[in-house]
């Protein structure tokens, strides 16, 4: 015995020593562990298996609880595996299943050892090997050990047999061809009386079925027998899961199975089984009314149960049922609403989902009101859940449920003011989207936008920046609906806009530009009319005489703002009042004026001209120059460019305006000045209406020659792992602005300001106001004005009972909405309003499961229709060499299955339903086709397939493995 | 809430592809957040394992006592149950039967209890591997494979007996030492 080894033996720490030491850990855990790791590294090299075993044991402990890597010990694990001692073997197998993965290089060394252990006479050794294999099996291991597993599948020892069944799942997944050998024996295990074995086998089929139900349809009789005869709840739950997958594929099967399921539901006392029945019924047997009613009755029992688990599951079952059976939710609405105030966030969430499921045209207003009130009282997280679900429900199917858009836009504004609101992106998107789609609601959009823009305190909240961006954009784009463009202008250039991220500030500047053009345009057309239509002069003069005084006040005495001026202003700026009065006054001249005005801005422009004077225009120009001037030094190109545009424009027209106002009569007629022409041109440019763009619009753009496009952009992910796609809003090519609102991602730096306390910023604001009072709006306007209820007032609502009561009213069915006005027109595009489902990443699993099906299917079809038999075996054996011939005999056969296949092929390009849900997520057509072909039960072979099959079929044992299952049509008829 | 946001940023790179199994992993976490046992039926790297545990223990340990035993987590469902100071967690698919998993957890605890004789956290700390072996008898490849407590107890006892005989032989080491130190 070597000295060192002896010393190690005597002084080696056992696992227990290690654990004790860790718990004492005088020198700190990390230091202690690294010391222990050093020891382990030394001990593990020992030739003595005892020392090695203890070292590995310690290592596996540290690895599984402290996450130290143990890949360095892989070879030592393999060494220990060959130990004859059970205790060592056990440790080694544990280490192997814990630490090995597909890329572990030493895996190739253990094949023989595993084979030896799998055929050992000691059942515990076999079970160790099986357990390990169930975790680490690779393609090679699975292939090489398939014969052993095949033998074990009919072992007389229950322990071994059930574990062998468990391993099958992994083996099939890695090496689908194993199914040719083992499938029959696996099916035989469904017929045994031992529940343990049955349970294992059903478990395997449950997982296999969930991947690809269609292949296992022929086994339905076996499962049916189990469903009826078996008394073990574990097994029954699994069988129910299998039927939940099979039933949608075969209506006759569903008809047959639904009764036994209901029997179980009535009979059993086990909650888990009842719940599984309920879930199976609501997911897959929705057409059987009596079954659904029974299930919902069970759900109600769960809902009133004290157990929060049952409550939660019941709510979930309801939300599964909701799309098809809304009555089920309505019947239980009291409980559902009450659970909105449950302690458990999970339950609250489920309840919220259900409440949103109840939303319909008539109820959306009330439900949203109630939920918003509730959101104000909730914790921030749930508050945002509520907001998010309101937003997503309301915009579903191009605002399907919304009738009163004025209300909805106002609600969007309210949501923005909820303190915890984090849904800026979505509100931004919807504000702009509604602005573009619904013409009638634009005045309201602009009003809401104005309320948001003029409130300087909102600028301090980074979560609102996106909303402000939308508000600025709609205000600029639809400025003709603004009651007071000058006020809007001031809001857009207020000093606190420097809190905005540069991309959004650029939107502000652009909107200011549009607003300015609008003001100037109406200013010029106003004077044009004054000069040209003499008869109007008398009418307009009183107004313009009265206006300058107020405007002067507004310009200079903003800070002092006395009440009377305010009132005057309110009145003067109210478009409706003015509109009416000017209509009344002009009376018979109305047509003439109408002819003089141009375009869509006619009506409101006529109002603005009344309030724009030379002073106010000069004033505005000065203010803009003062506010935007400093931005010429900006480092952000977007801001810089826009600021320069705006200032150059002012430069361009300034002289004319100055001339114009000083000596009105002597100069040229206004419409001939250079400035007027420019303004006209700009106005024309900006008044081009922007519409929503189909999400598929880009597809219609022809691909230029010589441009190589890759279908699959997956490799992009490796290059740009963190880049988020820009938000999906895209506008037509109108002006540079849109690109920028849509495309510029929110700079993450801004989020840091999040934590900044708002009172600090309000203090700064007050300071700033003192110094630069001129640039602030009158303070009354900063507070939310009288026509706008402040969001926080809603807080007054009481507790959950109130909530229930309120919602009670809201949810009274059949309460017909009485809308004063009809639903406005919402612009919809022919197609493509629905965003296509994002391409899901294809899990590697799917390919494997395909392969499983591909291998399983021939054997199934052989059983189900003897006609296919020769075809399939030949196609498997020939491996594609005589593929051309294969098709011919098949086409002669007039089988129903063939027909179905042909139909499938013709449907190939449309949505393909017959192959289960997973199919629908096919991202590209190519992928779908390829899979389709593989799914064609080995008949239509594409060249793709040939190559794949050649690679896969290294051993073929196709004979004698046809499961003699019953034919499903026989069973059903 | 804070945790959520942190989690979102930090782990967006972590893409886990689970195999199709009933149970994806089993975790035992103490109330203080110490990990007592981990068993992974789906392939993870060590780095992912730590992330998963950190993430989940943050979610589960903060939940109050009277809430339901299920947590939705990245499109999966984690079923957990607290026994004394230990949280037993199992991760399953969305459409798996939560109550069944809850029963498996309970089943496991009962077997542990029977084996150790009113099991406590310390038993599991010091008999770390035993807890594993028992779990291995209960689940294979993430599937429940033995629903009889008695059978599991018998199997474990039989294997222990095998180890004991081995130990007896091993104790002959002391003979070797005795010889060597002679």
XYZ file of N, CA, C and O in Angstrom, chain A residues 394-494:
404
model
N -59.460 45.950 -25.971
C -60.148 46.970 -26.742
C -59.628 47.059 -28.164
O -60.377 47.404 -29.074
N -58.373 46.768 -28.379
C -57.861 46.935 -29.739
C -58.008 45.650 -30.548
O -57.638 45.605 -31.705
N -58.575 44.632 -29.926
C -58.714 43.363 -30.629
C -59.532 43.553 -31.913
O -60.541 44.258 -31.914
N -59.095 42.945 -32.982
C -59.816 43.003 -34.253
C -60.157 44.430 -34.676
O -61.304 44.733 -34.984
N -59.167 45.268 -34.685
C -59.354 46.664 -35.069
C -60.494 47.302 -34.277
O -61.477 47.781 -34.824
N -60.332 47.299 -32.974
C -61.254 47.994 -32.070
C -62.698 47.537 -32.251
O -63.628 48.335 -32.303
N -62.842 46.240 -32.365
C -64.145 45.654 -32.640
C -65.190 46.055 -31.600
O -66.327 46.354 -31.918
N -64.773 46.031 -30.324
C -65.764 46.234 -29.275
C -66.059 47.703 -29.004
O -67.001 48.019 -28.287
N -65.258 48.584 -29.546
C -65.434 49.998 -29.219
C -66.480 50.624 -30.134
O -66.403 50.481 -31.355
N -67.432 51.295 -29.528
C -68.393 52.044 -30.334
C -68.154 53.524 -30.146
O -68.070 54.282 -31.092
N -67.971 53.894 -28.904
C -67.776 55.302 -28.580
C -66.282 55.579 -28.525
O -65.639 55.383 -27.503
N -65.735 56.033 -29.640
C -64.298 56.234 -29.669
C -63.870 57.431 -28.844
O -62.770 57.468 -28.315
N -64.767 58.432 -28.740
C -64.425 59.571 -27.895
C -64.140 59.085 -26.483
O -63.164 59.476 -25.858
N -65.006 58.207 -26.040
C -64.803 57.656 -24.705
C -63.479 56.913 -24.630
O -62.717 57.081 -23.689
N -63.202 56.109 -25.629
C -62.005 55.281 -25.556
C -60.744 56.140 -25.566
O -59.811 55.904 -24.804
N -60.746 57.143 -26.412
C -59.564 58.001 -26.462
C -59.383 58.715 -25.126
O -58.272 58.850 -24.616
N -60.502 59.131 -24.553
C -60.406 59.785 -23.250
C -59.871 58.811 -22.212
O -59.055 59.157 -21.367
N -60.326 57.562 -22.316
C -59.844 56.554 -21.383
C -58.338 56.338 -21.543
O -57.629 56.164 -20.564
N -57.895 56.371 -22.778
C -56.451 56.225 -23.003
C -55.706 57.345 -22.281
O -54.666 57.128 -21.655
N -56.261 58.550 -22.391
C -55.650 59.675 -21.693
C -55.646 59.465 -20.197
O -54.653 59.741 -19.521
N -56.741 58.936 -19.691
C -56.822 58.676 -18.258
C -55.793 57.653 -17.827
O -55.140 57.797 -16.797
N -55.681 56.607 -18.630
C -54.724 55.560 -18.293
C -53.318 56.128 -18.171
O -52.555 55.750 -17.294
N -53.004 57.062 -19.056
C -51.658 57.615 -19.019
C -51.391 58.302 -17.692
O -50.256 58.413 -17.264
N -52.461 58.764 -17.086
C -52.252 59.518 -15.851
C -52.287 58.655 -14.615
O -52.083 59.147 -13.509
N -52.568 57.381 -14.783
C -52.510 56.500 -13.613
C -51.049 56.376 -13.200
O -50.180 56.108 -14.032
N -50.783 56.595 -11.929
C -49.385 56.752 -11.516
C -48.472 55.584 -11.891
O -47.320 55.783 -12.212
N -48.989 54.362 -11.849
C -48.088 53.236 -12.090
C -48.041 52.829 -13.549
O -47.458 51.801 -13.874
N -48.662 53.597 -14.377
C -48.807 53.161 -15.772
C -47.454 52.923 -16.423
O -46.589 53.788 -16.445
N -47.311 51.713 -16.957
C -46.075 51.381 -17.655
C -46.381 50.941 -19.085
O -45.605 50.259 -19.708
N -47.564 51.271 -19.530
C -47.990 50.740 -20.828
C -47.843 51.792 -21.907
O -48.629 51.836 -22.854
N -46.861 52.653 -21.744
C -46.683 53.751 -22.687
C -46.633 53.319 -24.129
O -47.269 53.920 -24.994
N -45.921 52.254 -24.404
C -45.738 51.828 -25.794
C -47.077 51.507 -26.453
O -47.347 51.913 -27.577
N -47.877 50.774 -25.698
C -49.148 50.329 -26.280
C -50.102 51.516 -26.453
O -50.780 51.637 -27.470
N -50.130 52.394 -25.442
C -51.015 53.556 -25.550
C -50.570 54.431 -26.719
O -51.390 54.935 -27.492
N -49.284 54.576 -26.859
C -48.765 55.344 -27.991
C -49.264 54.766 -29.305
O -49.792 55.475 -30.164
N -49.117 53.456 -29.404
C -49.485 52.810 -30.657
C -50.968 53.027 -30.959
O -51.357 53.371 -32.066
N -51.772 52.855 -29.914
C -53.212 52.940 -30.151
C -53.658 54.362 -30.439
O -54.548 54.574 -31.272
N -53.072 55.316 -29.759
C -53.461 56.710 -30.003
C -53.233 57.057 -31.465
O -54.104 57.627 -32.141
N -52.063 56.710 -31.954
C -51.743 57.042 -33.337
C -52.622 56.239 -34.281
O -53.158 56.758 -35.267
N -52.788 54.982 -33.942
C -53.570 54.096 -34.804
C -55.009 54.589 -34.920
O -55.571 54.658 -36.023
N -55.583 54.955 -33.801
C -56.961 55.443 -33.824
C -57.032 56.748 -34.595
O -57.937 56.962 -35.404
N -56.048 57.606 -34.357
C -56.015 58.865 -35.081
C -56.046 58.631 -36.578
O -56.742 59.317 -37.330
N -55.325 57.634 -37.030
C -55.257 57.389 -38.466
C -56.493 56.679 -38.985
O -56.926 56.908 -40.105
N -57.038 55.789 -38.164
C -58.133 54.964 -38.670
C -59.495 55.621 -38.537
O -60.379 55.378 -39.348
N -59.700 56.346 -37.469
C -61.050 56.848 -37.204
C -61.057 58.361 -37.372
O -60.591 59.098 -36.532
N -61.606 58.778 -38.476
C -61.570 60.205 -38.789
C -62.369 61.010 -37.773
O -61.943 62.064 -37.325
N -63.530 60.485 -37.417
C -64.457 61.266 -36.591
C -63.917 61.570 -35.210
O -64.381 62.474 -34.539
N -62.961 60.805 -34.791
C -62.546 60.955 -33.414
C -61.336 61.879 -33.291
O -60.863 62.170 -32.211
N -60.878 62.384 -34.420
C -59.651 63.171 -34.373
C -59.726 64.384 -33.457
O -58.774 64.655 -32.732
N -60.841 65.134 -33.458
C -60.885 66.273 -32.523
C -60.642 65.834 -31.089
O -59.931 66.496 -30.331
N -61.219 64.684 -30.734
C -61.052 64.211 -29.366
C -59.607 63.761 -29.131
O -59.025 64.009 -28.079
N -59.046 63.102 -30.125
C -57.641 62.690 -29.994
C -56.774 63.909 -29.757
O -55.902 63.920 -28.887
N -57.040 64.941 -30.525
C -56.233 66.145 -30.384
C -56.452 66.775 -29.019
O -55.513 67.237 -28.373
N -57.679 66.725 -28.548
C -57.952 67.327 -27.241
C -57.211 66.559 -26.148
O -56.577 67.139 -25.272
N -57.289 65.249 -26.216
C -56.590 64.438 -25.218
C -55.085 64.670 -25.312
O -54.393 64.829 -24.308
N -54.620 64.759 -26.544
C -53.199 65.009 -26.735
C -52.787 66.344 -26.144
O -51.765 66.449 -25.465
N -53.625 67.326 -26.352
C -53.327 68.665 -25.818
C -53.261 68.627 -24.305
O -52.349 69.169 -23.693
N -54.225 67.932 -23.676
C -54.224 67.863 -22.212
C -52.941 67.231 -21.701
O -52.431 67.597 -20.651
N -52.475 66.255 -22.432
C -51.243 65.604 -22.007
C -50.039 66.513 -22.237
O -49.130 66.592 -21.412
N -50.066 67.207 -23.363
C -48.880 67.983 -23.730
C -48.680 69.194 -22.834
O -47.554 69.555 -22.523
N -49.792 69.822 -22.447
C -49.598 71.078 -21.717
C -49.289 70.846 -20.258
O -48.991 71.784 -19.538
N -49.315 69.598 -19.818
C -49.035 69.352 -18.408
C -47.537 69.101 -18.243
O -47.043 68.038 -18.589
N -46.815 70.091 -17.751
C -45.355 69.928 -17.711
C -44.915 68.833 -16.745
O -43.827 68.278 -16.893
N -45.755 68.497 -15.764
C -45.308 67.510 -14.795
C -45.187 66.125 -15.431
O -44.427 65.281 -14.981
N -45.928 65.898 -16.499
C -45.869 64.582 -17.139
C -44.514 64.340 -17.796
O -44.092 63.203 -17.967
N -43.864 65.436 -18.158
C -42.592 65.269 -18.860
C -41.531 64.618 -17.980
O -40.553 64.075 -18.476
N -41.759 64.683 -16.673
C -40.754 64.114 -15.775
C -40.860 62.605 -15.633
O -39.984 61.983 -15.056
N -41.916 62.012 -16.144
C -42.105 60.568 -15.981
C -41.693 59.835 -17.252
O -42.361 59.908 -18.264
N -40.589 59.143 -17.200
C -40.079 58.513 -18.426
C -41.031 57.485 -19.019
O -40.974 57.210 -20.209
N -41.924 56.930 -18.190
C -42.833 55.925 -18.744
C -43.897 56.558 -19.617
O -44.569 55.878 -20.370
N -44.057 57.855 -19.464
C -45.071 58.526 -20.267
C -44.504 59.090 -21.560
O -45.244 59.602 -22.393
N -43.204 59.001 -21.709
C -42.608 59.675 -22.864
C -43.156 59.172 -24.181
O -43.406 59.943 -25.106
N -43.390 57.869 -24.245
C -43.912 57.344 -25.506
C -45.305 57.895 -25.772
O -45.675 58.178 -26.906
N -46.077 58.021 -24.706
C -47.431 58.556 -24.889
C -47.357 60.006 -25.340
O -48.092 60.435 -26.233
N -46.441 60.737 -24.717
C -46.300 62.142 -25.095
C -45.883 62.236 -26.552
O -46.324 63.135 -27.283
N -45.057 61.319 -26.952
C -44.639 61.317 -28.349
C -45.849 61.167 -29.260
O -45.992 61.887 -30.260
N -46.728 60.238 -28.884
C -47.937 60.049 -29.686
C -48.798 61.304 -29.646
O -49.339 61.741 -30.672
N -48.910 61.887 -28.447
C -49.741 63.083 -28.303
C -49.190 64.199 -29.179
O -49.943 64.893 -29.877
N -47.873 64.350 -29.171
C -47.267 65.393 -29.994
C -47.522 65.114 -31.460
O -47.837 66.014 -32.239
N -47.426 63.865 -31.823
C -47.595 63.542 -33.242
C -49.025 63.811 -33.709
O -49.236 64.458 -34.732
N -50.004 63.332 -32.928
C -51.390 63.557 -33.372
C -51.714 65.042 -33.348
O -52.409 65.539 -34.241
N -51.186 65.762 -32.365
C -51.487 67.191 -32.305
C -50.931 67.897 -33.523
O -51.546 68.808 -34.064
N -49.770 67.510 -33.954
C -49.179 68.134 -35.124
C -49.899 67.722 -36.386
O -50.205 68.537 -37.255
N -50.205 66.419 -36.473
C -50.774 65.894 -37.704
C -52.205 66.399 -37.904
O -52.603 66.723 -39.004
N -52.953 66.462 -36.817
C -54.351 66.886 -36.939
C -54.558 68.247 -36.295
O -55.522 68.473 -35.586
N -53.603 69.128 -36.511
C -53.627 70.417 -35.819
C -54.870 71.218 -36.205
O -55.324 72.076 -35.452
N -55.458 70.898 -37.355
C -56.622 71.674 -37.762
C -57.800 71.500 -36.804
O -58.720 72.282 -36.801
N -57.744 70.456 -35.981
C -58.821 70.267 -35.014
C -58.511 70.915 -33.670
O -59.285 70.820 -32.749
N -57.359 71.507 -33.589
C -56.969 72.062 -32.302
C -57.763 73.323 -32.006
O -58.017 74.135 -32.895
N -58.161 73.472 -30.774
C -58.911 74.680 -30.415
C -57.998 75.886 -30.378
O -58.415 76.999 -30.594
N -56.784 75.628 -30.038
C -55.880 76.739 -29.841
C -54.470 76.353 -30.230
O -53.681 75.893 -29.423
N -54.141 76.537 -31.488
C -52.821 76.115 -31.961
C -51.678 76.843 -31.258
O -50.601 76.282 -31.096
N -51.935 78.062 -30.845
C -50.851 78.810 -30.199
C -50.493 78.176 -28.869
O -49.320 78.012 -28.523
N -51.522 77.795 -28.159
C -51.311 77.119 -26.882
C -50.548 75.820 -27.117
O -49.592 75.496 -26.409
N -50.966 75.136 -28.139
C -50.319 73.875 -28.487
C -48.839 74.102 -28.779
O -47.964 73.366 -28.325
N -48.587 75.177 -29.536
C -47.217 75.495 -29.890
C -46.368 75.709 -28.649
O -45.259 75.193 -28.526
N -46.931 76.444 -27.711
C -46.161 76.691 -26.491
C -45.891 75.412 -25.737
O -44.825 75.219 -25.169
N -46.889 74.547 -25.749
C -46.696 73.277 -25.056
C -45.570 72.478 -25.711
O -44.790 71.807 -25.044
N -45.506 72.578 -27.020
C -44.519 71.770 -27.734
C -43.095 72.281 -27.552
O -42.139 71.526 -27.708
N -42.972 73.568 -27.260
C -41.609 74.086 -27.131
C -41.292 74.481 -25.699
O -40.327 75.173 -25.449
N -42.096 74.002 -24.755
C -41.817 74.389 -23.377
C -40.456 73.833 -22.936
O -39.994 72.811 -23.445
